[in-house]
């Protein structure tokens, strides 16, 4: 993502940034991890250790993500200024992506129906991620209309909401879903659709572009809202009914 902030990939820009980078990095997974660490069932000497876990996760995630973005931008400024390489990518790689896209998707659908081993979860999640990435792409069209990118905000909150609900269903002590295929689909929605819908890379890239005051407000509102959703949905259930 950092590299793509400097060099103009032309027609490949959206597929690489919104498609690959946005799907590869998952904001909803970060919030889920944040919730798990801060409300862990592991015994702590006192409750303040939950705050330390919360801060450790959020500091590491945000600093490593922003640091990677800045390293990528600096690397591209120094070494990736060749117009020949960019021309090659647009001329050969871009047509190859949409030529192979449909056949690969068909193969994934067939394999997810044929194989019943561990690969099925990966394949189902990958198929759901396509729809998540498309929805995020269309929500991103809202971003230029406001100082704060509300399109990305909506995508991240919606994904976090769904992940919280799915985690509740999958880990409830009441065993809400018994079917193996049903659980597989729910896991695919959580890791695939929500992973594709939410994005950490775009979240960081947006923070680099807007003013510091708005960045602080944007980051605080986004993380606070997502974490609150997990506390309300998953936390309240965990502390009353219980999770496995």
Coordinates of C-alpha atoms in Angstrom, one line a residue:
X1 CA 0.0 0.0 0.0
X2 CA 2.8 2.4 0.8
X3 CA 4.5 1.7 -2.5
X4 CA 1.2 2.5 -4.3
X5 CA 0.9 5.9 -2.6
X6 CA 3.9 7.1 -4.7
X7 CA 3.9 5.3 -8.0
X8 CA 1.0 5.5 -10.4
X9 CA 0.0 2.0 -11.4
X10 CA -2.7 3.2 -13.7
X11 CA -5.4 0.6 -14.2
X12 CA -3.7 -1.7 -11.6
X13 CA -4.0 0.8 -8.8
X14 CA -7.5 0.0 -7.6
X15 CA -7.0 -3.8 -7.9
X16 CA -3.8 -3.7 -5.9
X17 CA -4.8 -1.1 -3.2
X18 CA -8.5 -1.7 -2.7
X19 CA -8.4 -5.3 -3.8
X20 CA -5.3 -7.0 -2.7
X21 CA -4.0 -4.7 0.1
X22 CA -7.4 -3.9 1.5
X23 CA -8.4 -7.6 1.6
X24 CA -5.1 -8.9 2.9
X25 CA -5.2 -6.6 5.9
X26 CA -8.3 -7.0 8.1
X27 CA -9.4 -4.3 10.6
X28 CA -12.2 -6.4 12.0
X29 CA -9.7 -9.1 12.9
X30 CA -7.6 -6.6 14.8
X31 CA -10.6 -5.5 16.8
X32 CA -11.5 -9.1 17.5
X33 CA -7.9 -9.7 18.7
X34 CA -8.1 -6.5 20.8
X35 CA -11.3 -7.8 22.5
X36 CA -9.8 -11.3 23.1
X37 CA -6.7 -9.9 24.7
X38 CA -8.3 -7.3 26.9
X39 CA -11.1 -9.6 28.1
X40 CA -9.1 -12.8 28.2
X41 CA -10.3 -15.6 30.6
X42 CA -6.6 -16.1 31.5
X43 CA -6.1 -15.2 35.2
X44 CA -4.5 -11.7 35.7
X45 CA -3.2 -10.5 39.0
X46 CA -5.7 -7.7 38.8
X47 CA -8.1 -6.1 36.2
X48 CA -5.6 -3.5 35.2
X49 CA -3.7 -6.1 33.3
X50 CA -6.6 -6.1 30.8
X51 CA -5.9 -2.5 30.1
X52 CA -2.2 -3.3 29.5
X53 CA -3.2 -6.0 27.1
X54 CA -5.5 -3.6 25.3
X55 CA -2.8 -1.0 24.9
X56 CA -0.2 -3.6 23.8
X57 CA -2.3 -4.8 21.0
X58 CA -3.5 -1.5 19.7
X59 CA 0.0 0.2 19.9
X60 CA 1.7 -2.7 18.1
X61 CA -1.0 -3.0 15.4
X62 CA -1.1 0.7 14.7
X63 CA 2.6 1.5 14.8
X64 CA 3.6 -1.6 12.8
X65 CA 0.9 -0.8 10.1
X66 CA 1.8 2.9 9.8
X67 CA 5.5 2.1 9.9
X68 CA 5.1 -0.4 7.1
X69 CA 3.2 2.2 5.1
X70 CA 5.9 4.8 5.5
X71 CA 8.7 2.3 4.7
X72 CA 6.8 1.4 1.5
X73 CA 6.5 5.0 0.4
X74 CA 10.1 5.7 1.1
X75 CA 11.2 2.6 -0.7
X76 CA 9.2 3.5 -3.8
X77 CA 10.6 7.0 -3.8
X78 CA 14.1 5.7 -3.9
X79 CA 14.0 2.6 -6.1
X80 CA 10.7 2.3 -7.9
X81 CA 10.5 5.2 -10.2
X82 CA 11.0 3.3 -13.5
X83 CA 8.3 4.1 -16.0
X84 CA 9.3 1.0 -18.0
X85 CA 8.3 -1.3 -15.1
X86 CA 4.9 0.4 -14.6
X87 CA 4.2 0.2 -18.3
X88 CA 5.0 -3.5 -18.3
X89 CA 2.6 -4.1 -15.3
X90 CA -0.2 -2.3 -17.1
X91 CA 0.4 -3.9 -20.4
X92 CA 0.9 -7.5 -19.3
X93 CA 0.0 -8.1 -15.7
X94 CA -3.3 -6.2 -15.6
X95 CA -4.9 -8.1 -18.6
X96 CA -3.7 -11.3 -17.0
X97 CA -5.5 -10.6 -13.7
X98 CA -9.0 -10.2 -15.2
X99 CA -8.3 -13.0 -17.7
X100 CA -7.5 -15.5 -15.0
X101 CA -10.0 -14.0 -12.4
X102 CA -13.1 -15.8 -13.6
X103 CA -11.5 -19.3 -14.2
X104 CA -9.8 -19.2 -10.8
X105 CA -13.1 -18.3 -9.1
X106 CA -14.8 -21.2 -10.8
X107 CA -12.1 -23.6 -9.7
X108 CA -12.4 -22.3 -6.1
X109 CA -16.2 -22.9 -6.2
X110 CA -15.7 -26.5 -7.5
X111 CA -12.9 -27.4 -5.1
X112 CA -14.9 -26.0 -2.1
X113 CA -17.7 -28.4 -3.0
X114 CA -15.5 -31.4 -3.8
X115 CA -12.9 -31.4 -1.0
X116 CA -14.0 -31.7 2.6
X117 CA -10.5 -31.3 4.2
X118 CA -9.0 -28.2 5.8
X119 CA -8.8 -26.4 2.4
X120 CA -12.5 -25.9 2.3
X121 CA -12.5 -23.3 5.0
X122 CA -9.8 -21.3 3.1
X123 CA -11.7 -21.6 -0.2
X124 CA -15.1 -20.6 1.2
X125 CA -13.5 -17.6 2.9
X126 CA -11.8 -16.6 -0.3
X127 CA -15.1 -16.7 -2.2
X128 CA -16.9 -14.6 0.4
X129 CA -14.0 -12.1 0.4
X130 CA -14.8 -11.1 -3.2
X131 CA -18.2 -9.7 -2.1
X132 CA -16.7 -7.9 0.9
X133 CA -14.0 -6.2 -1.3
X134 CA -16.7 -5.1 -3.8
X135 CA -18.9 -3.6 -1.1
X136 CA -15.9 -1.8 0.4
X137 CA -15.0 -0.5 -3.1
X138 CA -18.4 1.1 -3.6
X139 CA -18.5 2.4 0.0
X140 CA -15.2 4.1 -0.7
X141 CA -16.9 6.4 -3.2
X142 CA -18.4 8.2 -0.2
X143 CA -14.9 9.2 1.0
X144 CA -14.1 12.2 -1.3
X145 CA -17.3 14.0 -0.2
X146 CA -16.1 14.5 3.4
X147 CA -13.0 15.4 5.3
X148 CA -13.1 12.2 7.3
X149 CA -13.5 9.1 5.1
X150 CA -16.9 7.9 6.2
X151 CA -17.1 5.2 3.6
X152 CA -14.2 3.3 5.1
X153 CA -15.6 4.0 8.6
X154 CA -18.9 2.4 7.6
X155 CA -17.2 -0.6 6.1
X156 CA -15.0 -1.2 9.1
X157 CA -17.9 -0.8 11.6
X158 CA -20.2 -3.1 9.6
X159 CA -17.5 -5.8 9.4
X160 CA -16.8 -5.5 13.1
X161 CA -20.5 -5.8 13.9
X162 CA -20.8 -9.0 11.8
X163 CA -17.7 -10.5 13.3
X164 CA -18.9 -9.9 16.8
X165 CA -22.2 -11.6 16.0
X166 CA -20.6 -14.5 14.2
X167 CA -18.1 -15.0 17.1
X168 CA -21.0 -15.2 19.5
X169 CA -22.8 -17.8 17.4
X170 CA -19.7 -19.9 16.8
X171 CA -18.3 -19.8 20.4
X172 CA -21.5 -19.8 22.5
X173 CA -21.7 -22.5 25.2
X174 CA -25.2 -23.3 24.0
X175 CA -23.8 -24.6 20.7
X176 CA -26.2 -22.6 18.5
X177 CA -24.9 -24.1 15.2
X178 CA -24.4 -27.9 15.2
X179 CA -24.0 -28.5 11.5
X180 CA -20.4 -28.8 10.2
X181 CA -21.2 -27.0 6.9
X182 CA -23.1 -24.3 8.8
X183 CA -20.1 -23.5 11.0
X184 CA -17.9 -23.6 7.9
X185 CA -20.1 -21.0 6.2
X186 CA -20.1 -18.8 9.3
X187 CA -16.3 -19.0 9.6
X188 CA -16.1 -18.1 5.9
X189 CA -18.3 -15.1 6.4
X190 CA -16.2 -14.0 9.4
X191 CA -12.7 -14.4 7.9
X192 CA -13.6 -13.9 4.2
X193 CA -16.5 -11.4 3.8
X194 CA -15.7 -9.4 6.9
X195 CA -11.9 -9.6 6.2
X196 CA -12.5 -8.3 2.7
X197 CA -15.0 -5.6 3.8
X198 CA -12.7 -4.2 6.6
X199 CA -9.3 -2.8 5.8
X200 CA -6.3 -1.9 7.9
X201 CA -4.1 -0.7 5.0
X202 CA -6.6 1.9 3.7
X203 CA -7.2 2.9 7.3
X204 CA -3.5 3.8 7.6
X205 CA -3.2 5.4 4.2
X206 CA -6.1 7.7 4.9
X207 CA -4.5 8.7 8.2
X208 CA -1.4 9.8 6.3
X209 CA -3.3 12.0 3.9
X210 CA -5.6 14.1 6.2
X211 CA -4.6 16.6 8.9
X212 CA -3.4 15.4 12.3
X213 CA -6.4 16.8 14.1
X214 CA -8.8 14.9 11.9
X215 CA -6.6 11.8 12.0
X216 CA -6.8 11.6 15.8
X217 CA -10.6 12.1 15.7
X218 CA -11.0 9.6 12.9
X219 CA -8.9 6.9 14.6
X220 CA -10.5 7.4 18.0
X221 CA -14.1 7.3 16.7
X222 CA -13.4 4.3 14.6
X223 CA -11.6 2.1 17.2
X224 CA -13.9 3.3 20.0
X225 CA -17.1 2.4 18.1
X226 CA -15.8 -1.0 16.9
X227 CA -14.6 -2.0 20.4
X228 CA -17.8 -0.8 21.9
X229 CA -19.8 -3.1 19.5
X230 CA -17.7 -6.1 20.6
X231 CA -18.2 -5.2 24.3
X232 CA -22.0 -4.8 23.8
X233 CA -22.6 -7.8 21.6
X234 CA -19.9 -10.4 22.5
X235 CA -18.9 -9.1 25.9
X236 CA -22.3 -8.9 27.5
X237 CA -23.0 -12.5 26.2
X238 CA -19.7 -13.8 27.4
X239 CA -20.2 -12.4 31.0
X240 CA -23.8 -13.7 31.3
X241 CA -24.1 -16.9 29.3
X242 CA -20.5 -17.8 28.6
X243 CA -18.3 -18.6 25.6
X244 CA -16.3 -21.7 24.8

